[in-house]
mmCIF file of C-alpha atoms in Angstrom:
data_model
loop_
_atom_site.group_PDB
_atom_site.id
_atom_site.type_symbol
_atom_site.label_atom_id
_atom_site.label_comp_id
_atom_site.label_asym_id
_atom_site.label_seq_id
_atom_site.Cartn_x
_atom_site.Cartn_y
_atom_site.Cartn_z
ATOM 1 C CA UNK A 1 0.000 0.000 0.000
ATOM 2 C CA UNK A 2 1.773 3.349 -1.005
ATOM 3 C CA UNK A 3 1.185 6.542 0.700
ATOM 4 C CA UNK A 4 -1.930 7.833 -1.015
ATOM 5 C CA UNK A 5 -3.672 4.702 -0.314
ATOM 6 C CA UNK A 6 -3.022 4.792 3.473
ATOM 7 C CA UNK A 7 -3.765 8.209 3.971
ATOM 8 C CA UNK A 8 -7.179 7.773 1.874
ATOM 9 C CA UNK A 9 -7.759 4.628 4.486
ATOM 10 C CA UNK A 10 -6.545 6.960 7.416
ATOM 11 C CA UNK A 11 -8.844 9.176 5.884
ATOM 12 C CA UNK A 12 -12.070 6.766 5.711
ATOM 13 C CA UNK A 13 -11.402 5.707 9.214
ATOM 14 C CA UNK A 14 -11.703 9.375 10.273
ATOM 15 C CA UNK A 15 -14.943 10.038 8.314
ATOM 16 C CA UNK A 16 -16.580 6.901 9.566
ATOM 17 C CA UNK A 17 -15.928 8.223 13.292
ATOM 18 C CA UNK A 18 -17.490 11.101 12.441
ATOM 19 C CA UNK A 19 -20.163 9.328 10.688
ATOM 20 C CA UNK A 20 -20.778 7.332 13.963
ATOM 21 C CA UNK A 21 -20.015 10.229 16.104
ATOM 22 C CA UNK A 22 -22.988 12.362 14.057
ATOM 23 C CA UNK A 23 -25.057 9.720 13.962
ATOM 24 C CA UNK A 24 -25.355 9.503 17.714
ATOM 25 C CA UNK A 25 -25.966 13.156 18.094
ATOM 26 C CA UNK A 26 -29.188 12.312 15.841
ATOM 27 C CA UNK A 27 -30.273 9.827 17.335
ATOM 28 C CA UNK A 28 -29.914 11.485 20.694
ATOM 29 C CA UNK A 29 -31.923 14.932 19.298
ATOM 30 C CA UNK A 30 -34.619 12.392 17.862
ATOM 31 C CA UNK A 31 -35.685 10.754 21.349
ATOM 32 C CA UNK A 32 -34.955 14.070 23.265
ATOM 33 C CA UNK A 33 -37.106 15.575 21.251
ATOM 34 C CA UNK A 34 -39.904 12.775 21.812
ATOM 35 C CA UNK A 35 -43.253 13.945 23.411
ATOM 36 C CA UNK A 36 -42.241 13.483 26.810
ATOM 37 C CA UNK A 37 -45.299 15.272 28.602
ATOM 38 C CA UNK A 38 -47.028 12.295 26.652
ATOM 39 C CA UNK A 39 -44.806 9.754 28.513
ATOM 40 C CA UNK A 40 -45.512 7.677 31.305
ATOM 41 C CA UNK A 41 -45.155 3.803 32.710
ATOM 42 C CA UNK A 42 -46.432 1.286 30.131
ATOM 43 C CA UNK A 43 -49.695 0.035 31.505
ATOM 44 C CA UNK A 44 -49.780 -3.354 32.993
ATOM 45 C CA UNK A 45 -51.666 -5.311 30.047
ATOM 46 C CA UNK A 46 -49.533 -3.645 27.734
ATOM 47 C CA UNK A 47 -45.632 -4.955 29.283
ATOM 48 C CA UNK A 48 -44.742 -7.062 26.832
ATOM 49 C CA UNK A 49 -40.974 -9.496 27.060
ATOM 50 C CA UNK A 50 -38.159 -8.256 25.046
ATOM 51 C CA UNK A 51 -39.280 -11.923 23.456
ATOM 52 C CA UNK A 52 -42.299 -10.393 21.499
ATOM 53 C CA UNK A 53 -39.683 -7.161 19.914
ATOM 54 C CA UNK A 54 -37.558 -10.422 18.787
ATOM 55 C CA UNK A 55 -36.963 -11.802 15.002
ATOM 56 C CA UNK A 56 -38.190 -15.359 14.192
ATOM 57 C CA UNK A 57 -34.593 -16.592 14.199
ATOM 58 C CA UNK A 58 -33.803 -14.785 17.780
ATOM 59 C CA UNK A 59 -37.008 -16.607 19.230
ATOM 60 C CA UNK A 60 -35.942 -19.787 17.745
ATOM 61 C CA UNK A 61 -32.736 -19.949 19.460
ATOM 62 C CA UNK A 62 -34.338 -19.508 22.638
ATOM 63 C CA UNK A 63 -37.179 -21.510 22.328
ATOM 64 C CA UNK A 64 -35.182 -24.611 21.372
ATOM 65 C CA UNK A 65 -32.914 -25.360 24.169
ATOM 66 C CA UNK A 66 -30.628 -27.606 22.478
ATOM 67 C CA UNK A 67 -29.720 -24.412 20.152
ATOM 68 C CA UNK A 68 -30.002 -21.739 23.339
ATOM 69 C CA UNK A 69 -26.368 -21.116 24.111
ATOM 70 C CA UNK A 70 -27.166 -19.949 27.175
ATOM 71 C CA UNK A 71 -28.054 -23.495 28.701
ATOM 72 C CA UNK A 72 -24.471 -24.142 28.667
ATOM 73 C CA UNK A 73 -24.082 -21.984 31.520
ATOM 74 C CA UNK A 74 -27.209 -23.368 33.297
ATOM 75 C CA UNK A 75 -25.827 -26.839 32.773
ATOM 76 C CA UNK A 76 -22.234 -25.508 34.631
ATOM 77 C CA UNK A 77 -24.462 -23.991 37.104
ATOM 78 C CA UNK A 78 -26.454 -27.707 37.670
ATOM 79 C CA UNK A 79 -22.865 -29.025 38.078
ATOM 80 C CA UNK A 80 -21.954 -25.917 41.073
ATOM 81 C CA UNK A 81 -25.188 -26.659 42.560
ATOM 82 C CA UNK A 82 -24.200 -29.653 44.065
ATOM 83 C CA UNK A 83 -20.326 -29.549 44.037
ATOM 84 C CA UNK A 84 -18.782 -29.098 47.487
ATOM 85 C CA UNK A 85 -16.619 -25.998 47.951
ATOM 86 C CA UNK A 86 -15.161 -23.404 50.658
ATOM 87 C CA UNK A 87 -13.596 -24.503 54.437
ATOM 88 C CA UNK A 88 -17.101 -25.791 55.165
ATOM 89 C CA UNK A 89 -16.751 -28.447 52.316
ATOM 90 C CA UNK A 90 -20.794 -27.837 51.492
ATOM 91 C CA UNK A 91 -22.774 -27.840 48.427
ATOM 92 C CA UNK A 92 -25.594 -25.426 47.779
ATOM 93 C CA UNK A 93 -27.597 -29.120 47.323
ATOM 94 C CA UNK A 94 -26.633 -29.796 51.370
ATOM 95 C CA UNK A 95 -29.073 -26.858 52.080
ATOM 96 C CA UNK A 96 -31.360 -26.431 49.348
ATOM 97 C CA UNK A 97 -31.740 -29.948 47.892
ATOM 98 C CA UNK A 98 -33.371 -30.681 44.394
ATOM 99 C CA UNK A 99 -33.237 -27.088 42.649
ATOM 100 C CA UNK A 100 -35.970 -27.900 40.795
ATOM 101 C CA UNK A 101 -38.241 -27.988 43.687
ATOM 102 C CA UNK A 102 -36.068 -25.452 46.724
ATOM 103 C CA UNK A 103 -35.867 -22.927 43.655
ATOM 104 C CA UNK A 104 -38.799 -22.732 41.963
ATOM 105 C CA UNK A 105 -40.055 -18.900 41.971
ATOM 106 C CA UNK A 106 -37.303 -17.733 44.160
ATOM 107 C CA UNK A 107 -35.751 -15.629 41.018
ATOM 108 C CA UNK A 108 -38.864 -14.247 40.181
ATOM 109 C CA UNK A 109 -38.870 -12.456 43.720
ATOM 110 C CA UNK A 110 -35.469 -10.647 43.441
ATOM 111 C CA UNK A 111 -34.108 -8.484 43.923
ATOM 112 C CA UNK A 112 -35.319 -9.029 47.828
ATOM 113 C CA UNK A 113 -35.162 -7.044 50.821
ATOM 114 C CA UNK A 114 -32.353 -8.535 53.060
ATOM 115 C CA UNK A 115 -32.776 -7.999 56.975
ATOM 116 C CA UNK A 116 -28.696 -8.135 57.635
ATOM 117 C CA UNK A 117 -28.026 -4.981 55.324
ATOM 118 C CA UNK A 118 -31.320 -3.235 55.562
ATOM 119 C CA UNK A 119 -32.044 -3.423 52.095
ATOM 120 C CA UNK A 120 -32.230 -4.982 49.105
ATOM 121 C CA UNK A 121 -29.957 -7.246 47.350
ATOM 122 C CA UNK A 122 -29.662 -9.184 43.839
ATOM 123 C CA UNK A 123 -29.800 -13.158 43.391
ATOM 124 C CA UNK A 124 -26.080 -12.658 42.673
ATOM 125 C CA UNK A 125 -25.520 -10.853 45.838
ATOM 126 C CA UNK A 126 -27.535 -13.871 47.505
ATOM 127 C CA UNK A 127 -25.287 -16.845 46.003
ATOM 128 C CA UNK A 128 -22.183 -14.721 47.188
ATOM 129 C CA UNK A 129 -24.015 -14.475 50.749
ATOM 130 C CA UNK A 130 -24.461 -17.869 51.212
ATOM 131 C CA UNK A 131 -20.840 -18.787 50.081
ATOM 132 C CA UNK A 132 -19.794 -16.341 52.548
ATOM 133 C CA UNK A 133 -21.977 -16.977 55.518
ATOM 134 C CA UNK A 134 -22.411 -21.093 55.041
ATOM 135 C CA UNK A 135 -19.876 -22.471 52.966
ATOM 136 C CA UNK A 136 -16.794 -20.394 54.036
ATOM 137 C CA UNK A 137 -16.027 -19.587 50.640
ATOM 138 C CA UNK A 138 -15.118 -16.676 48.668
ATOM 139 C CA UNK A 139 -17.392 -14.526 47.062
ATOM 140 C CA UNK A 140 -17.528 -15.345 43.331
ATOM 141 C CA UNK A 141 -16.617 -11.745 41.047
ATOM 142 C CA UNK A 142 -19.268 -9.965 39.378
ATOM 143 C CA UNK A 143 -19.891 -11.479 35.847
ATOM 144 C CA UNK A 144 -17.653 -14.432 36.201
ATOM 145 C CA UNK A 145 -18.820 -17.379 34.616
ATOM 146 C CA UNK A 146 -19.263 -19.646 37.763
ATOM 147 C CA UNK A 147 -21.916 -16.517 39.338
ATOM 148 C CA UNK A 148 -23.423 -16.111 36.285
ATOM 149 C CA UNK A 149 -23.835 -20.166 35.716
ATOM 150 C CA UNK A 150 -25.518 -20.645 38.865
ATOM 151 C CA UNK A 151 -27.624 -17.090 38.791
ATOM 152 C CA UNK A 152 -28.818 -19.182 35.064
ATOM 153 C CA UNK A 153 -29.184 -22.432 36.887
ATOM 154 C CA UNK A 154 -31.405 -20.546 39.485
ATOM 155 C CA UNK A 155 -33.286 -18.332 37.440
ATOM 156 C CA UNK A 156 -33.967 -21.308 35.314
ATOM 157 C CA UNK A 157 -36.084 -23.082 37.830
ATOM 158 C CA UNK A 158 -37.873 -20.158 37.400
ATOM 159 C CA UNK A 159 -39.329 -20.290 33.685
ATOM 160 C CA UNK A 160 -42.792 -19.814 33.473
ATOM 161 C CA UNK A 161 -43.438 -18.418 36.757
ATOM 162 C CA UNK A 162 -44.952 -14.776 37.271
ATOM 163 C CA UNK A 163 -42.343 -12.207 38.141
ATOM 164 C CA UNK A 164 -43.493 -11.245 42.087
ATOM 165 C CA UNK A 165 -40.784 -9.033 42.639
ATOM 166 C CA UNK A 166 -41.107 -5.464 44.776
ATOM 167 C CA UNK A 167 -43.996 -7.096 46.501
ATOM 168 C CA UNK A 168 -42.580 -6.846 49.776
ATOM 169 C CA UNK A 169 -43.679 -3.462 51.798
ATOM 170 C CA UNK A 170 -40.359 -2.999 53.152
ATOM 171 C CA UNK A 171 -39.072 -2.429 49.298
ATOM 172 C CA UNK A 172 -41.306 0.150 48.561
ATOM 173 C CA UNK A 173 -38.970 3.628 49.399
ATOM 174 C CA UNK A 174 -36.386 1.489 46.926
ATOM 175 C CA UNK A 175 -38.700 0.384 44.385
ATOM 176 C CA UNK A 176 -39.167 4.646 44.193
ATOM 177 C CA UNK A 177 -35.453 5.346 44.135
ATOM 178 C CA UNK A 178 -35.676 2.861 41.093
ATOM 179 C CA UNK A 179 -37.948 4.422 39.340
ATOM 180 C CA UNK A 180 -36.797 7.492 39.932
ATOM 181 C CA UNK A 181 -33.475 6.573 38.506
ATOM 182 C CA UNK A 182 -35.311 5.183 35.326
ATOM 183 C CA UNK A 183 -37.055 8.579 34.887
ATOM 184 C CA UNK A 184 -33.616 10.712 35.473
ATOM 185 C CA UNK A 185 -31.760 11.821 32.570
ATOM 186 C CA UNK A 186 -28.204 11.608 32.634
ATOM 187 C CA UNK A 187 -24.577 11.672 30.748
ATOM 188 C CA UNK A 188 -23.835 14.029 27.637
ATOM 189 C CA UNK A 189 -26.928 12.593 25.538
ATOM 190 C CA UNK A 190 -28.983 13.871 28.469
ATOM 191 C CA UNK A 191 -30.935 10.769 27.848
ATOM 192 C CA UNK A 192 -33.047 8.668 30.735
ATOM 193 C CA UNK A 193 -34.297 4.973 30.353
ATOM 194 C CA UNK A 194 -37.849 6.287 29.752
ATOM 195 C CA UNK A 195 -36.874 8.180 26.793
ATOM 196 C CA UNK A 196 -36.321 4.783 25.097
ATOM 197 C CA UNK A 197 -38.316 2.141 26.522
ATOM 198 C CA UNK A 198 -41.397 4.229 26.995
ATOM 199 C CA UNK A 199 -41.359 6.759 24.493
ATOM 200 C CA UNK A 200 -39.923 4.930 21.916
ATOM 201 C CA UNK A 201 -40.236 0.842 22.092
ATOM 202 C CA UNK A 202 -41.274 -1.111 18.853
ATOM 203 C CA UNK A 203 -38.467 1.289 17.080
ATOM 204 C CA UNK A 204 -35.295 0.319 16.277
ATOM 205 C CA UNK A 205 -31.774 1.984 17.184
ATOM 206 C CA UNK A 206 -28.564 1.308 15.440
ATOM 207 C CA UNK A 207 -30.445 -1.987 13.919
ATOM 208 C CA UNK A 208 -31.862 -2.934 16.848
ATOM 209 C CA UNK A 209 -35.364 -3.473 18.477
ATOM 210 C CA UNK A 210 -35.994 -0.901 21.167
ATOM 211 C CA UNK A 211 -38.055 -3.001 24.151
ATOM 212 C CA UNK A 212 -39.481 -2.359 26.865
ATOM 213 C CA UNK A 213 -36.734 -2.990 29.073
ATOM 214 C CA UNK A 214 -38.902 -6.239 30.968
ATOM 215 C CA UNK A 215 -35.658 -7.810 32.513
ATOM 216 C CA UNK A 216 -37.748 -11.216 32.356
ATOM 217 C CA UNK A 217 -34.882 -13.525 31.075
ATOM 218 C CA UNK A 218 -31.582 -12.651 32.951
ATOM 219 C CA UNK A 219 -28.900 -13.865 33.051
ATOM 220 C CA UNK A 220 -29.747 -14.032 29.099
ATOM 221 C CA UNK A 221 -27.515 -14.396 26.574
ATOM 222 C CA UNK A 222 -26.451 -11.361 24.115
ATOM 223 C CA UNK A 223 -25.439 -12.539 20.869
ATOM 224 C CA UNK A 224 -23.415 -9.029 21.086
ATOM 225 C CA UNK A 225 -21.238 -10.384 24.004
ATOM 226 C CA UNK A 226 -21.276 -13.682 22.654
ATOM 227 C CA UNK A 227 -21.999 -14.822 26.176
ATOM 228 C CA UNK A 228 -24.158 -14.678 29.292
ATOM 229 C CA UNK A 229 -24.580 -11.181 30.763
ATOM 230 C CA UNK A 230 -26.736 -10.000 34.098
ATOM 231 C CA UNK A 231 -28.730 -7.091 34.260
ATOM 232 C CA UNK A 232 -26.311 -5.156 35.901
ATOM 233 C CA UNK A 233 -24.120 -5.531 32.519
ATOM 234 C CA UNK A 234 -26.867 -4.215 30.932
ATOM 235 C CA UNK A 235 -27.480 -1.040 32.697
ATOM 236 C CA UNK A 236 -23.899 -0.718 32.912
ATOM 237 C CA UNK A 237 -23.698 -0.572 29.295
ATOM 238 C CA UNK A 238 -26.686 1.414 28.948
ATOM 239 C CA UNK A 239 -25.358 4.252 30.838
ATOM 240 C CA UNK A 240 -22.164 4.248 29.160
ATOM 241 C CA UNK A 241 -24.401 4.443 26.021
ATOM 242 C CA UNK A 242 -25.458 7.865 27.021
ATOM 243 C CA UNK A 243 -22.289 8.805 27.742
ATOM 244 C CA UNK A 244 -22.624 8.888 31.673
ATOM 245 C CA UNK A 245 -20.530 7.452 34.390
ATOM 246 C CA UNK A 246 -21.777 4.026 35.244
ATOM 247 C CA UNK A 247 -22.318 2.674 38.415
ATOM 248 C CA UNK A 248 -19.981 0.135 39.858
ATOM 249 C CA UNK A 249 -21.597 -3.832 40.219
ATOM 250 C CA UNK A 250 -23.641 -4.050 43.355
ATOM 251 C CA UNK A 251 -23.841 -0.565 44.004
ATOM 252 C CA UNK A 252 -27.367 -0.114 45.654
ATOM 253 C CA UNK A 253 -28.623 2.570 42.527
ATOM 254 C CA UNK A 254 -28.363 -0.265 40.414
ATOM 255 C CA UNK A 255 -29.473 -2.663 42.604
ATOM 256 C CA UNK A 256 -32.826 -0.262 43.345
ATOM 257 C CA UNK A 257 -33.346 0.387 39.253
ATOM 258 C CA UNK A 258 -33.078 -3.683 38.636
ATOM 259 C CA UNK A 259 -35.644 -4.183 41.556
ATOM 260 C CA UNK A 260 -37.608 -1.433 39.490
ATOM 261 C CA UNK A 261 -37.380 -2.973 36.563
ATOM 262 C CA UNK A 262 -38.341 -6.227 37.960
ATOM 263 C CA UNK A 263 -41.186 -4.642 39.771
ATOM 264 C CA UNK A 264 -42.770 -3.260 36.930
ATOM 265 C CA UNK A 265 -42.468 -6.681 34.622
ATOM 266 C CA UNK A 266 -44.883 -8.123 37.339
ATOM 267 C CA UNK A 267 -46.984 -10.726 36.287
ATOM 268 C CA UNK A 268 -44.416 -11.521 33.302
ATOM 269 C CA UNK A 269 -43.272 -15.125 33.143
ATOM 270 C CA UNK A 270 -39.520 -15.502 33.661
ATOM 271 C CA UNK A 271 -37.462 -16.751 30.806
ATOM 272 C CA UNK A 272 -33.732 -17.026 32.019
ATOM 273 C CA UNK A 273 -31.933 -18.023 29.982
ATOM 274 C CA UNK A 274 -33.487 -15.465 27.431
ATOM 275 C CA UNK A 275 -31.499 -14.455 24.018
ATOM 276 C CA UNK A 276 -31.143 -10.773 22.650
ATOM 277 C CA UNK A 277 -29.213 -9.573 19.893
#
């Protein structure tokens, strides 16, 4: 390649920054500029899954679970469940027994207000309690593959059953805290969660369906990531999306906008492991 020819790809490479750079400003004026006084929470009977804003070959994938990549990690996760681990030598199966039984509808209920830290805490945040406090072990990291693989194997006792979660009185001031976080624009777009799962859902961004942001299948798999992701990843990304610092994992804002989320997709039958683009 001579020297014309790399500085017309130097060149390109520039121009399609700016393409993408431009093109985010638009898209940010186009849902900033969406009839917000019009705005408001999605009624009950009209929440609909992420699963209904999904493509025929999307829905396919999840529907058949020898093709769902995700049941990888929920057959890892079957394999934790009853393998003995930390000084105490115990298996989650020594206290909880058959999954299928113990953890039916326990997902569905989380994030749940814990009594020994006065508030609320994810079903990640629950397996790393119970390594801590009964099997002497170490906490597993945020978005490693053993947490997320027995979050899926969890959750996954769960499909089919109604989400319950923010039913608990004692959630209520954090339930608001969520929402209020949802509602809040932030970051350089000046962009909240509302702007594009209430205003805007059935429309697509960058190629993609804009949901309603039901969290009704994590852990799910993102064909993006090419691998399992929790909610938390989501938001995460989300913020950094509109350009605004994101919280750390576990913090308790994003622990009080996934119990929002949840709270609102009542009545929704979980789907973990769910697949998304």
């Amino acid at each position: 390649m001579d020297r014309r020819q790399r500085l017309f790809v130097h060149r390109l490479g520039i121009d399609h920054g700016r393409m993408k750079f431009w093109r985010a400003i638009a898209v940010a004026t186009l849902l900033a500029a969406a009839p917000a006084l019009l705005a408001g929470e999605i009624a009950p009977e009209a929440r609909r899954s992420g699963y209904a804003f999904m493509g025929p070959d999307t829905r396919a994938m999840q529907d058949d679970d020898t093709a769902n990549p995700g049941m990888l990690f929920v057959l890892d996760g079957e394999a934790l469940w009853t393998k003995k681990t930390g000084s105490a030598e115990k298996a989650c199966a020594d206290c909880h027994g058959d999954a299928r039984g113990s953890m039916k509808g326990v997902a569905a209920r989380y994030p749940a207000f814990e009594k020994a830290v006065g508030r609320p805490i994810t079903l990640d945040q629950r397996i790393n309690l119970c390594r801590a406090n009964h099997q002497q072990a170490t906490p597993l990291p945020y978005e490693s593959r053993d947490l997320l693989a027995l979050s899926a194997f969890v959750a996954h006792q769960s499909r089919g059953v109604a989400i319950t979660a923010g039913d608990d009185p004692q959630l209520k001031q954090f339930v608001e805290q969520g929402r209020d976080l949802f509602m809040q624009r932030e970051g350089q777009l000046n962009l909240a969660c509302t702007n594009c799962h209430d205003d805007n859902f059935d429309r697509h961004l960058a190629g993609a369906p804009i949901t309603q942001a039901q969290p009704t299948g994590y852990p799910l798999y993102r064909l993006e990531w090419q691998t399992l992701g929790s909610l938390e990843r989501r938001l995460r990304s989300c913020m950094s999306g509109v350009r605004a610092q994101a919280y750390d994992y576990g913090a308790p804002e994003l622990v009080a906008l996934e119990l929002y989320l949840m709270s609102r997709a009542r009545g929704l039958p979980m789907e973990t492991p769910a697949v998304r683009p």
